[in-house]
PDB file of C-alpha atoms in Angstrom:
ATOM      1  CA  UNK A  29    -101.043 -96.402   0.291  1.00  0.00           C
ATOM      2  CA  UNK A  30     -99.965 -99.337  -2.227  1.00  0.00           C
ATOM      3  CA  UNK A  31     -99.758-102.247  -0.369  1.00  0.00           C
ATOM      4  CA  UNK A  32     -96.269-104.581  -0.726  1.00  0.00           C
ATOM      5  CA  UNK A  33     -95.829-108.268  -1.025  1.00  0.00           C
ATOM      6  CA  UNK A  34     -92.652-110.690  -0.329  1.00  0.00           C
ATOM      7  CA  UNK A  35     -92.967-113.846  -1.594  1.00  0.00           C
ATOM      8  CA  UNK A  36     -89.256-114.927  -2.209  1.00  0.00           C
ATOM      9  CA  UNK A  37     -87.716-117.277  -0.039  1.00  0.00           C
ATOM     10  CA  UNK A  38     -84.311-115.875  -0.794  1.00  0.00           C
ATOM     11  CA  UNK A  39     -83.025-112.024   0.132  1.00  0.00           C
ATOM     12  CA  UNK A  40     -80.851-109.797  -1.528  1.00  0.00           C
ATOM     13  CA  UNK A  41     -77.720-108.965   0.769  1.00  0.00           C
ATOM     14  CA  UNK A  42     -76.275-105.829   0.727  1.00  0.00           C
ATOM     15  CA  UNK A  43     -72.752-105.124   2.664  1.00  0.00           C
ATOM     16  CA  UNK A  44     -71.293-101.702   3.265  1.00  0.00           C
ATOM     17  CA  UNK A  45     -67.492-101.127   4.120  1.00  0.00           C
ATOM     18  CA  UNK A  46     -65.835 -97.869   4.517  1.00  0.00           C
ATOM     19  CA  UNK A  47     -65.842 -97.178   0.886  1.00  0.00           C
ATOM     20  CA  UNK A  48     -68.938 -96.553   0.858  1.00  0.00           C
ATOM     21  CA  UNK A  49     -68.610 -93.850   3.352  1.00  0.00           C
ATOM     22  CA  UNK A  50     -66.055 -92.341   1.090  1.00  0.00           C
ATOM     23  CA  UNK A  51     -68.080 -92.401  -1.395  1.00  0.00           C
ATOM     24  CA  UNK A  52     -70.711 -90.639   0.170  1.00  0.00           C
ATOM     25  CA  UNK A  53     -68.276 -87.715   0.648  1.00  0.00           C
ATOM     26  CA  UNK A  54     -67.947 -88.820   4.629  1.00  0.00           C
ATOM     27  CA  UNK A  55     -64.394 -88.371   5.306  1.00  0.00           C
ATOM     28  CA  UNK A  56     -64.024 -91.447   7.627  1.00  0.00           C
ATOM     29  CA  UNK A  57     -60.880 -92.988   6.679  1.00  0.00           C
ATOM     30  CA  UNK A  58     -58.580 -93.927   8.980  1.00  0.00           C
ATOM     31  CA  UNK A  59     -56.183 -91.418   7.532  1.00  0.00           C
ATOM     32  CA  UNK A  60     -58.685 -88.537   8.549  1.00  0.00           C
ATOM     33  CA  UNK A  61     -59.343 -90.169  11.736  1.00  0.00           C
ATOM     34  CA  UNK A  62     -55.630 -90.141  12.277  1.00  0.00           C
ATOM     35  CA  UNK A  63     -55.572 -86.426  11.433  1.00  0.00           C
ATOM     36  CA  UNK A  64     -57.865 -85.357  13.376  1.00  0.00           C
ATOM     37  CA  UNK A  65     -57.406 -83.196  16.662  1.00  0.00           C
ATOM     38  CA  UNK A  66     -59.622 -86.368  17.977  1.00  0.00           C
ATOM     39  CA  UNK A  67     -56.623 -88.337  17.997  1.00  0.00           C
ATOM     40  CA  UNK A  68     -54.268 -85.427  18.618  1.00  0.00           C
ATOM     41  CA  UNK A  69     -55.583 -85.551  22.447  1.00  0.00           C
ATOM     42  CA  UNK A  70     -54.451 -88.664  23.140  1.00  0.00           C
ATOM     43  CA  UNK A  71     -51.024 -88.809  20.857  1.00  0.00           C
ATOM     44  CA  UNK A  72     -48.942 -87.500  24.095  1.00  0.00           C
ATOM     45  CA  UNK A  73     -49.189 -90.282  26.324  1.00  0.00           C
ATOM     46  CA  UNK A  74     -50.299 -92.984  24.165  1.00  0.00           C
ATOM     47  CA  UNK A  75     -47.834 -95.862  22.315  1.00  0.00           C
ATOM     48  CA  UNK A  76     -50.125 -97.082  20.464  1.00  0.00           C
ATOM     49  CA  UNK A  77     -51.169 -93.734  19.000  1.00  0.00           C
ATOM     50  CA  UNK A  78     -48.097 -93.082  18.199  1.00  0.00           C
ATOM     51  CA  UNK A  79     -47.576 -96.760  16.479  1.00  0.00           C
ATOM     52  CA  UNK A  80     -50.728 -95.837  14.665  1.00  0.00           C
ATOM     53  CA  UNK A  81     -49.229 -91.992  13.519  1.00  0.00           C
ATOM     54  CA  UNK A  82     -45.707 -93.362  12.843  1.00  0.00           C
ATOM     55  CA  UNK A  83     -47.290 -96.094  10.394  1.00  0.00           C
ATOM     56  CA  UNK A  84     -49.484 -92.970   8.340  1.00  0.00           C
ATOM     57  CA  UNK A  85     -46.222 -91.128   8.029  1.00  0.00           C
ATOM     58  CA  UNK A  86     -44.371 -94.037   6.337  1.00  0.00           C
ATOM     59  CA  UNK A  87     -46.599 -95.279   3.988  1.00  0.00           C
ATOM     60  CA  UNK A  88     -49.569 -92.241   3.505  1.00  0.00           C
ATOM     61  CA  UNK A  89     -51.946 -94.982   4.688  1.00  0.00           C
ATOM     62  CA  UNK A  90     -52.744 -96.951   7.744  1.00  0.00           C
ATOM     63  CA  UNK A  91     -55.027-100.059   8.773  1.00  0.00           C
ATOM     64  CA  UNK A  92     -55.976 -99.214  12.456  1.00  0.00           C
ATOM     65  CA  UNK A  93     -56.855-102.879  13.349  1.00  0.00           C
ATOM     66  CA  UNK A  94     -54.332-104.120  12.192  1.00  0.00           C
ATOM     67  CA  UNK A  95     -51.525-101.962  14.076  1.00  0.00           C
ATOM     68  CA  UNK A  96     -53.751-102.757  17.486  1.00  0.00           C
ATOM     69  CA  UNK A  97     -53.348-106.714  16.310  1.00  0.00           C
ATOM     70  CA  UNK A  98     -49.371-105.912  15.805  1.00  0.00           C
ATOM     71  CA  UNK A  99     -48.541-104.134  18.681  1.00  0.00           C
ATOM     72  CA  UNK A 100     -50.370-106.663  20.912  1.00  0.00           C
ATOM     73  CA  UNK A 101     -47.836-109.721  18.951  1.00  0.00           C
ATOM     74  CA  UNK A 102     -45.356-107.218  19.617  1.00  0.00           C
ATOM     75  CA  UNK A 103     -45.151-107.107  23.237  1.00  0.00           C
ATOM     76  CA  UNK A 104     -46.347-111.098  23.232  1.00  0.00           C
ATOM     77  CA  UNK A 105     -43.621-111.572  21.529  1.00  0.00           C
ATOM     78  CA  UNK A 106     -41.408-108.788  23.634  1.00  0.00           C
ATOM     79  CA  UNK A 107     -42.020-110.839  26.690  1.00  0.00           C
ATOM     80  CA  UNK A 108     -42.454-114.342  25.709  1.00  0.00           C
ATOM     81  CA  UNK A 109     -46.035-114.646  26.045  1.00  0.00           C
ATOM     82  CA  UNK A 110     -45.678-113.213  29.689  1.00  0.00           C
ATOM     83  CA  UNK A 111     -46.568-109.534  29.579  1.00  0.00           C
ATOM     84  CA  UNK A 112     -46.117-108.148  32.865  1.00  0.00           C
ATOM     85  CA  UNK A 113     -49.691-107.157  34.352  1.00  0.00           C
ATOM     86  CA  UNK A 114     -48.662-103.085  34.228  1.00  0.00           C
ATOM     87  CA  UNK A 115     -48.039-102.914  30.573  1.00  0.00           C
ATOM     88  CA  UNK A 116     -51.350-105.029  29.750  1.00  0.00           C
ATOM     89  CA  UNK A 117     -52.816-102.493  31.880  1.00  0.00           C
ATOM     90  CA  UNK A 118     -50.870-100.005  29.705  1.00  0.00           C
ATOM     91  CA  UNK A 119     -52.070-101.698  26.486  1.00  0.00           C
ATOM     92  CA  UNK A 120     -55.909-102.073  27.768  1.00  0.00           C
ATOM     93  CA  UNK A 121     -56.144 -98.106  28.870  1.00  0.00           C
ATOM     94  CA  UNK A 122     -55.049 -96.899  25.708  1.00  0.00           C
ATOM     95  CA  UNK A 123     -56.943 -99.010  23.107  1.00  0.00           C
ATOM     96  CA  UNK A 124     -59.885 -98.070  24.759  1.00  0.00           C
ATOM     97  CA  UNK A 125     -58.674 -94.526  24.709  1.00  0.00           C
ATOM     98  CA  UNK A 126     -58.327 -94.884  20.986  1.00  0.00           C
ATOM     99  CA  UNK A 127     -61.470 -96.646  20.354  1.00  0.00           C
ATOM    100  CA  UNK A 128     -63.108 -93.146  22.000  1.00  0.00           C
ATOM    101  CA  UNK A 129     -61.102 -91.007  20.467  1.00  0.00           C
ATOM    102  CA  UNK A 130     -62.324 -92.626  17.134  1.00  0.00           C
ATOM    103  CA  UNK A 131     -66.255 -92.222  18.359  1.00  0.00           C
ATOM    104  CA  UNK A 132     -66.253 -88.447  19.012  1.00  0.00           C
ATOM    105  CA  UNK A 133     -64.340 -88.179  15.615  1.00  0.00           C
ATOM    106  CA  UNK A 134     -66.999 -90.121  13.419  1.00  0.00           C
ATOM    107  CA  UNK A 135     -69.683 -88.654  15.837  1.00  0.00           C
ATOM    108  CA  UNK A 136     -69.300 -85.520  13.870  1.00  0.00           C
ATOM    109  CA  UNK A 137     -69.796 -87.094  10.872  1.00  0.00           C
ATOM    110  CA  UNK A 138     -72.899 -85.665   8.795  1.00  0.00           C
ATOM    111  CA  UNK A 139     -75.017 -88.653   8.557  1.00  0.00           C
ATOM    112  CA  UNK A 140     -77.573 -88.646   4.753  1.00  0.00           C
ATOM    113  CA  UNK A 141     -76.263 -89.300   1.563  1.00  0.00           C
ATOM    114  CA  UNK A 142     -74.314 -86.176  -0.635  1.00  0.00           C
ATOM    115  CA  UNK A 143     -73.443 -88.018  -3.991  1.00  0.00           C
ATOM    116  CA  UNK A 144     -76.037 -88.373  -6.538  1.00  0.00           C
ATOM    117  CA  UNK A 145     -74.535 -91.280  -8.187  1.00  0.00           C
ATOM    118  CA  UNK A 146     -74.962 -92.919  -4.876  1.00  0.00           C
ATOM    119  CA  UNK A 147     -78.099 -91.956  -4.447  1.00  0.00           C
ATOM    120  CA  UNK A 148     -79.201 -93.252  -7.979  1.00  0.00           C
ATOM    121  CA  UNK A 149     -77.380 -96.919  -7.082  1.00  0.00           C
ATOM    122  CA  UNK A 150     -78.655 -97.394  -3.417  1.00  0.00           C
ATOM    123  CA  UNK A 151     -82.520 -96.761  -5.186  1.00  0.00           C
ATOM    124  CA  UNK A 152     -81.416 -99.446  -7.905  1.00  0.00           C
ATOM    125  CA  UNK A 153     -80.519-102.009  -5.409  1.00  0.00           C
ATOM    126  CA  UNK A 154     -83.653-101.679  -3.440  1.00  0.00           C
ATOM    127  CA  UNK A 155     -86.490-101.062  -6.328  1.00  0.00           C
ATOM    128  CA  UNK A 156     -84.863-104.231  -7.654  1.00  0.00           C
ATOM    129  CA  UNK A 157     -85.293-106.067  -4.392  1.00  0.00           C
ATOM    130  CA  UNK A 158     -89.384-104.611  -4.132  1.00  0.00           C
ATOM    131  CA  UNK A 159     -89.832-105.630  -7.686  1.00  0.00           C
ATOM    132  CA  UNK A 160     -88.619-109.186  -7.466  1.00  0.00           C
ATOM    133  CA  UNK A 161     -90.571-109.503  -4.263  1.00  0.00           C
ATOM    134  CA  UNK A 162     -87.346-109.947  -2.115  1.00  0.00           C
ATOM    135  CA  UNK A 163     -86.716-108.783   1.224  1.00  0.00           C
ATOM    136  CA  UNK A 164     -83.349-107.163   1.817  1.00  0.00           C
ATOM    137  CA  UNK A 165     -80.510-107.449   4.818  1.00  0.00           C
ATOM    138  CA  UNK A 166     -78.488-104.749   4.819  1.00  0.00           C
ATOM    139  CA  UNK A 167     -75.036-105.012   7.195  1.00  0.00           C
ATOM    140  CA  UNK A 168     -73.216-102.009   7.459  1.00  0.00           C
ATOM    141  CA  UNK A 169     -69.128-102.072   9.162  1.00  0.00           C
ATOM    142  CA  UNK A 170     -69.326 -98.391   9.397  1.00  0.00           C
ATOM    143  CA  UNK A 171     -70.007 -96.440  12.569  1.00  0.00           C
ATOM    144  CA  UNK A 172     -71.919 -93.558  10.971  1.00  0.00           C
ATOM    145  CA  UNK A 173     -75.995 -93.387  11.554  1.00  0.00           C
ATOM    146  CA  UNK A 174     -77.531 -93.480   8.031  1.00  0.00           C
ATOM    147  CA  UNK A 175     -81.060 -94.260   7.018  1.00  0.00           C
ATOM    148  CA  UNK A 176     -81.003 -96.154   3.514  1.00  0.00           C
ATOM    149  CA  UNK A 177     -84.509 -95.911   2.707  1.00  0.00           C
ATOM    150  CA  UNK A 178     -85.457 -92.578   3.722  1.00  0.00           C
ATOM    151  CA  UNK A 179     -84.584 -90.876   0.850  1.00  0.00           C
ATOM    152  CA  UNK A 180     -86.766 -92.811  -1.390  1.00  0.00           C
ATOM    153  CA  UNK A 181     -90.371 -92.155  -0.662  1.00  0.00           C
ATOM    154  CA  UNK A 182     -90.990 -95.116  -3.193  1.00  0.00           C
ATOM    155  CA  UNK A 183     -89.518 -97.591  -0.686  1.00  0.00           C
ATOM    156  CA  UNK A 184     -91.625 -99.111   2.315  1.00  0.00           C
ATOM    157  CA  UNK A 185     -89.596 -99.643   5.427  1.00  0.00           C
ATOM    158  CA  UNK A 186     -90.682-103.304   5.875  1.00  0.00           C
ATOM    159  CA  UNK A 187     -88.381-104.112   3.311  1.00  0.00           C
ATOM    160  CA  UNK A 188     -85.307-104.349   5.149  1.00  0.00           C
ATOM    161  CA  UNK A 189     -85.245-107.508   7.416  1.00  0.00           C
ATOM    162  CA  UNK A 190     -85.121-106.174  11.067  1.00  0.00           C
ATOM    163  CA  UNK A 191     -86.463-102.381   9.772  1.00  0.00           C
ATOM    164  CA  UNK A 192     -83.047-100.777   9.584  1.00  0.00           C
ATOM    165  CA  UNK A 193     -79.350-101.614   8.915  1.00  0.00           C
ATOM    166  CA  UNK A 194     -77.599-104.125  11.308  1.00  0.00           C
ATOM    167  CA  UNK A 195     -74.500-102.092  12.396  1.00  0.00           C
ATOM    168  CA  UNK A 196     -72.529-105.277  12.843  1.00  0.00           C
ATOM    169  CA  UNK A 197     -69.917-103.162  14.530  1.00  0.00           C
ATOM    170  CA  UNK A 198     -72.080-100.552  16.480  1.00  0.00           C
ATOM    171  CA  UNK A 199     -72.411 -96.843  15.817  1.00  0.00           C
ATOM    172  CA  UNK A 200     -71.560 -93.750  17.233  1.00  0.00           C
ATOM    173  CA  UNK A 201     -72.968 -92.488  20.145  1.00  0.00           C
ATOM    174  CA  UNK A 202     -72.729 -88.820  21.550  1.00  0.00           C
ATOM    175  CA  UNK A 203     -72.957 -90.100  25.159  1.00  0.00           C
ATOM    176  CA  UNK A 204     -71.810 -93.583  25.378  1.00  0.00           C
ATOM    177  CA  UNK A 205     -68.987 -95.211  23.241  1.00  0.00           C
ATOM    178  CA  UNK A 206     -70.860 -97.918  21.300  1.00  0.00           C
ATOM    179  CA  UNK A 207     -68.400 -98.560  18.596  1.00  0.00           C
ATOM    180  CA  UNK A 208     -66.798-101.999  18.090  1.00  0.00           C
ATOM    181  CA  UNK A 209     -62.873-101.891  17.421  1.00  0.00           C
ATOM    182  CA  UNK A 210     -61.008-104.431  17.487  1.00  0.00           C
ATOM    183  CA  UNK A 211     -59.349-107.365  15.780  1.00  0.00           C
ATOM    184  CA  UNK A 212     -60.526-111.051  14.633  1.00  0.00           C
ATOM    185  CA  UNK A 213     -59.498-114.203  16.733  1.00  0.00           C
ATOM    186  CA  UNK A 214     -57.030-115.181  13.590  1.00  0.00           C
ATOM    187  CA  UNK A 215     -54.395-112.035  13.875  1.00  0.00           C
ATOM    188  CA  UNK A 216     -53.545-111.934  17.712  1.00  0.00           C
ATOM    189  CA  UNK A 217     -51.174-114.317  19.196  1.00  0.00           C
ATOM    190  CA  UNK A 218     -52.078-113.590  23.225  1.00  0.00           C
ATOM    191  CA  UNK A 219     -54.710-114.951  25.331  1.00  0.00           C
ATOM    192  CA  UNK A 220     -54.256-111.841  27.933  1.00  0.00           C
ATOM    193  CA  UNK A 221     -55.378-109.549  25.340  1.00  0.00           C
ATOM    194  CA  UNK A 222     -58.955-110.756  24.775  1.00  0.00           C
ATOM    195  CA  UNK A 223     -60.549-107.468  25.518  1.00  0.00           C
ATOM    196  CA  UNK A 224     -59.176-106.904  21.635  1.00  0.00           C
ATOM    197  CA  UNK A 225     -61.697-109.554  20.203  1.00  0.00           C
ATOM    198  CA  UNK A 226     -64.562-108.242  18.250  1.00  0.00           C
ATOM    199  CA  UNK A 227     -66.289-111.000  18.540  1.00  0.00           C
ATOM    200  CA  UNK A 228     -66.664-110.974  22.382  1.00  0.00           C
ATOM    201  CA  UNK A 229     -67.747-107.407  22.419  1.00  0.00           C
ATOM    202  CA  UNK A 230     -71.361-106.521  23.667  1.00  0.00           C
ATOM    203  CA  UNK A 231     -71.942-104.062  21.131  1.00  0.00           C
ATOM    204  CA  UNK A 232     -71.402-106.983  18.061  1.00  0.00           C
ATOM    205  CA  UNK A 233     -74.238-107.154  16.218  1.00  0.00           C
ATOM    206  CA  UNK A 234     -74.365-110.476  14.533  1.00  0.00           C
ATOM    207  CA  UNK A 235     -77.172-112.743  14.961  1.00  0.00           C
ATOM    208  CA  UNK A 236     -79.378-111.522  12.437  1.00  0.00           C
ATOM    209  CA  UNK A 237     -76.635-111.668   9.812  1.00  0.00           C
ATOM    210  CA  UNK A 238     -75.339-115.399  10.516  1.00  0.00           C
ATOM    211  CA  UNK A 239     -79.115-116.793  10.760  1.00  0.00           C
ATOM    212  CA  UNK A 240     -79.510-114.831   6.767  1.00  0.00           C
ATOM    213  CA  UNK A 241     -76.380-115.628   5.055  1.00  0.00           C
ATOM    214  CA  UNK A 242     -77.630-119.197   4.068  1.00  0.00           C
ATOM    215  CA  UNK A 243     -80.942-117.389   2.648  1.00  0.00           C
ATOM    216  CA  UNK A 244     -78.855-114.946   0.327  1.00  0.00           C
ATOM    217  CA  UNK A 245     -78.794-115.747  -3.507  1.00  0.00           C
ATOM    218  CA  UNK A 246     -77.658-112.235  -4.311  1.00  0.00           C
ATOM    219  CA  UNK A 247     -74.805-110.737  -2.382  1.00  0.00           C
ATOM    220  CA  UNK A 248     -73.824-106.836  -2.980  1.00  0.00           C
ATOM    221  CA  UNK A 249     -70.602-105.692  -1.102  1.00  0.00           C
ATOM    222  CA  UNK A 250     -69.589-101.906  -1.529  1.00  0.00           C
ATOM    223  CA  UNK A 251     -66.483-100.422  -0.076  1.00  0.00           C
ATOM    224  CA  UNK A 252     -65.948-103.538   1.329  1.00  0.00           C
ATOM    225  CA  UNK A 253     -61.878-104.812   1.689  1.00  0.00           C
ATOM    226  CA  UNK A 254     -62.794-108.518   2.665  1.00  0.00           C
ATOM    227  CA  UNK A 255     -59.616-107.507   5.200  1.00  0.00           C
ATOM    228  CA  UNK A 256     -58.407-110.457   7.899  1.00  0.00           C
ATOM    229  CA  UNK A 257     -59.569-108.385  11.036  1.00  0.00           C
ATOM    230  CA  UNK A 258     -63.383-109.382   9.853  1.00  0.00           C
ATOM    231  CA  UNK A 259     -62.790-113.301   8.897  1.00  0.00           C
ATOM    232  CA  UNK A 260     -65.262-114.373  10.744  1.00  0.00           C
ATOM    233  CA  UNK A 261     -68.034-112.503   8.495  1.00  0.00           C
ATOM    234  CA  UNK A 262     -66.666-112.907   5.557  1.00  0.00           C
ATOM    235  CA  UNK A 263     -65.738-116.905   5.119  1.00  0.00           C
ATOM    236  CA  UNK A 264     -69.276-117.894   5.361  1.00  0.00           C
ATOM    237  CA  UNK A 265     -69.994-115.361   2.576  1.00  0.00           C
ATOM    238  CA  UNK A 266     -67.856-117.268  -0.092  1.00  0.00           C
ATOM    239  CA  UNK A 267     -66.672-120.552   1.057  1.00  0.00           C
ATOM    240  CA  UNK A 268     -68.673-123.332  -0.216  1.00  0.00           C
ATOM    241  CA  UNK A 269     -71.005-121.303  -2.192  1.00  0.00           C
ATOM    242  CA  UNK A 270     -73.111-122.163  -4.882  1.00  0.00           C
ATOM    243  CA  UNK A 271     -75.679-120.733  -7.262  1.00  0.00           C
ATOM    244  CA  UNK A 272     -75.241-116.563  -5.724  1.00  0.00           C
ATOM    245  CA  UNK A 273     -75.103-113.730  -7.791  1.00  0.00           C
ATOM    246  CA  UNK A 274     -72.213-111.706  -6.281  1.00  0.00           C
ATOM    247  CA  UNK A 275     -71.848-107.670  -7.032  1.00  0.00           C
ATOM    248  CA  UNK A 276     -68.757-106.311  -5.710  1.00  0.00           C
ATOM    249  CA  UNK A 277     -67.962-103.092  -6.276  1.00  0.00           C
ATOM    250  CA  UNK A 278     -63.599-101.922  -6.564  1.00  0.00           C
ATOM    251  CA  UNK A 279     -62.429 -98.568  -6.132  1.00  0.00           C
ATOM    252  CA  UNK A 280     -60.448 -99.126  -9.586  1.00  0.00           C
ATOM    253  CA  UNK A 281     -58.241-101.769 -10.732  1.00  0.00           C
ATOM    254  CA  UNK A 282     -55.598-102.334  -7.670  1.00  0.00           C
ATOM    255  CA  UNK A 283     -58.434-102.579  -5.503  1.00  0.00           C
ATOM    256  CA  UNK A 284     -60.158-105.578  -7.642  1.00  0.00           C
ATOM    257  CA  UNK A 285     -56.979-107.443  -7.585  1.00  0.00           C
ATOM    258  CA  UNK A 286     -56.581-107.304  -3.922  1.00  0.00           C
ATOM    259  CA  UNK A 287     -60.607-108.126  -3.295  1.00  0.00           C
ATOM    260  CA  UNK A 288     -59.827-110.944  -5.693  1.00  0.00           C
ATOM    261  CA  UNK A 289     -56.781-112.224  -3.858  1.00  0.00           C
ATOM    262  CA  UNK A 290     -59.051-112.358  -0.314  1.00  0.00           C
ATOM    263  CA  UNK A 291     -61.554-113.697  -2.090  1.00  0.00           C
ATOM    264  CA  UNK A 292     -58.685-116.693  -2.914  1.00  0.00           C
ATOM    265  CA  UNK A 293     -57.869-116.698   0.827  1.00  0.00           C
ATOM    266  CA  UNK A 294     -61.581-117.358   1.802  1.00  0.00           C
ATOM    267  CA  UNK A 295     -62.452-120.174  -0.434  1.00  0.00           C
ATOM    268  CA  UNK A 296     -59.021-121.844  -0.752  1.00  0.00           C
ATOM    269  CA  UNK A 297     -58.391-124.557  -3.422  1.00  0.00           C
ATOM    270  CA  UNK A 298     -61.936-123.904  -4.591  1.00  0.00           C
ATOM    271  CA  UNK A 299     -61.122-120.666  -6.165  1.00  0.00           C
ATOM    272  CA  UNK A 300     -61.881-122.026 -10.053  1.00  0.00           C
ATOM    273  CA  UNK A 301     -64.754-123.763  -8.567  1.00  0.00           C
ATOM    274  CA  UNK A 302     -66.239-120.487  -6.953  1.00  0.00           C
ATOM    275  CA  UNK A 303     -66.311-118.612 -10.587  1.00  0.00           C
ATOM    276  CA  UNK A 304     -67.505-121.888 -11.941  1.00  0.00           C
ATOM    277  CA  UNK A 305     -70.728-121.926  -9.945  1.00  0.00           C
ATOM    278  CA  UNK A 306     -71.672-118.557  -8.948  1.00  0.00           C
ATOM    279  CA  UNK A 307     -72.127-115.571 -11.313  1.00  0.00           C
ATOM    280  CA  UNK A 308     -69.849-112.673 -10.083  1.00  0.00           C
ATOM    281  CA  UNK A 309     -69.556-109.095 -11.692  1.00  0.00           C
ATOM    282  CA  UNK A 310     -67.003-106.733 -10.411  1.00  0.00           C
ATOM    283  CA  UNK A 311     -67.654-102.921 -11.181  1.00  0.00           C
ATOM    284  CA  UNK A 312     -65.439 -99.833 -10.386  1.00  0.00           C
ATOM    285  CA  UNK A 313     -66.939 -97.858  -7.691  1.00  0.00           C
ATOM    286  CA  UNK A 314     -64.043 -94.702  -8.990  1.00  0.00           C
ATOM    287  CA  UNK A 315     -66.515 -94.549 -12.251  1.00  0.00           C
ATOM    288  CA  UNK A 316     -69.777 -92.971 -11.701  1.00  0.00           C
ATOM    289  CA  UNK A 317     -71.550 -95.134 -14.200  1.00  0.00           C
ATOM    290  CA  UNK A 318     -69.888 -98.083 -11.974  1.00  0.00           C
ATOM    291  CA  UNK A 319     -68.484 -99.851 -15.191  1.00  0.00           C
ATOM    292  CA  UNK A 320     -67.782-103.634 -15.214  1.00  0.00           C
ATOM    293  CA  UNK A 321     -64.495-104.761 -14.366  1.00  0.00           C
ATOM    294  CA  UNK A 322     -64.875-108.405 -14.769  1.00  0.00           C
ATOM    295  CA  UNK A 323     -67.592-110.637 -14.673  1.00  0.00           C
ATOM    296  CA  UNK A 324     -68.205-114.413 -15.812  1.00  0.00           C
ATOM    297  CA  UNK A 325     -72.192-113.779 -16.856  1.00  0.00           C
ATOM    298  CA  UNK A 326     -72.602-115.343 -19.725  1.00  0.00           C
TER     299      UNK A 326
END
């Protein structure tokens, strides 16, 4: 057996969002989710449910976070930061009804990689890593159980820092509901709805991830929205940064103006200072060669 070496002091970072998922040919959108006789079960006697349905059927689209983070600012603000004890009760019962619902449905999910072009990419990013000597961190925010280096005999496991993925938000679990939904301290309004925070959930997996970031002078995000409801992981990603090489990869051109815009939102009046010291390539992710949408590489 060849033996490896990691001599770098810096890692390659790789982030996974639900578009890569998609990608991957997993249909775990929340759309699907929605869909699904998973969630049908609980529609009947569950508002937020049907908050959740009645949002899909306006707009073909829905952000399941973010509804939980409205409807909880809805009754704050429904009974001026007083919510009688009954309907947090109410409230409480049904997220975590939802949050269930949502890990028998991804449960089912077929877990090893179906797209080619996928394939070919994820063994680019780590042969890269081996031949530069770099250990890599990869954080996944999907729930679905998915081993990145087993399909490439080529690849030694003690590359990835920690041996596996960090599931920063937990994974499904036939038996036990390990999954961690919720919203970020920024979008909820009331203190008696804490039980929402993703932060304060046992199943958060962040310690490894935090104690890396500063360690990272090449940061890959796929499928990634940079959305509010996961602040907390993101900030420390772009604010203040200096010297990275950032890959981001768009699902076409309205997705790599909205990335761009959070990307704004995280490092704030330093926006023209972020492109002017760091070295960031955009690439469409709806291309299977994955051609450049922007980048400032000279």
């Amino acid at each position: 057996m060849m033996d490896y070496y990691f001599s770098s002091d810096t890692i390659d970072l790789i982030i996974v969002g639900n578009g890569f998922d998609l990608a991957n040919n997993f249909k775990t959108s929340y759309k699907d989710f929605v869909k699904s006789e998973y969630f049908s079960e609980i529609l009947s006697n569950n508002d937020l449910a049907k908050r959740i349905q009645a949002k899909l059927e306006i707009q073909n689209w829905v952000d399941v976070e973010m509804e939980i983070a409205e409807h909880s600012n809805f009754l704050f603000e429904k009974y001026r930061s007083n919510i009688p004890n009954d309907i947090n009760e109410k409230f409480k019962k049904e997220f975590y009804e939802l949050s269930g619902a949502l890990n028998n449905f991804i449960n089912d999910i077929c877990s090893f990689i179906s797209n080619p072009s996928m394939e070919s990419k994820v063994k680019f990013w780590l042969n890269r890593s081996l031949a530069e000597h770099k250990k890599i961190l990869i954080m996944t925010f999907n729930y679905v159980n998915y081993d990145f280096v087993a399909f490439t005999e080529r690849t030694p496991r003690t590359l990835l820092i920690n041996g596996s993925p960090i599931y920063v938000h937990g994974n499904a679990n036939r038996y036990e509901n390990k999954i961690v939904l919720g919203v970020d301290e920024r979008n909820i309004k009331c203190k008696q709805h804490l039980f929402l925070l993703k932060s304060l959930n046992k199943n958060t997996d962040t310690k490894v991830y935090f104690s890396y970031i500063d360690k990272a002078d090449r940061i890959i995000l796929f499928g990634c929205s940079l959305g509010e409801t996961d602040y907390r992981y993101y900030e420390p990603l772009f604010k203040n940064a200096k010297n990275k090489k950032y890959e981001i990869y768009c699902y076409g051109d309205k997705e790599y103006l909205k990335i761009r815009n959070q990307i704004n939102q995280y490092v704030g009046l330093e926006k023209d200072l972020f492109y002017e010291e760091n070295e960031v390539t955009f690439y469409d992710s709806s291309d299977n060669d994955f051609s450049i949408i922007y980048t400032n590489k000279n």
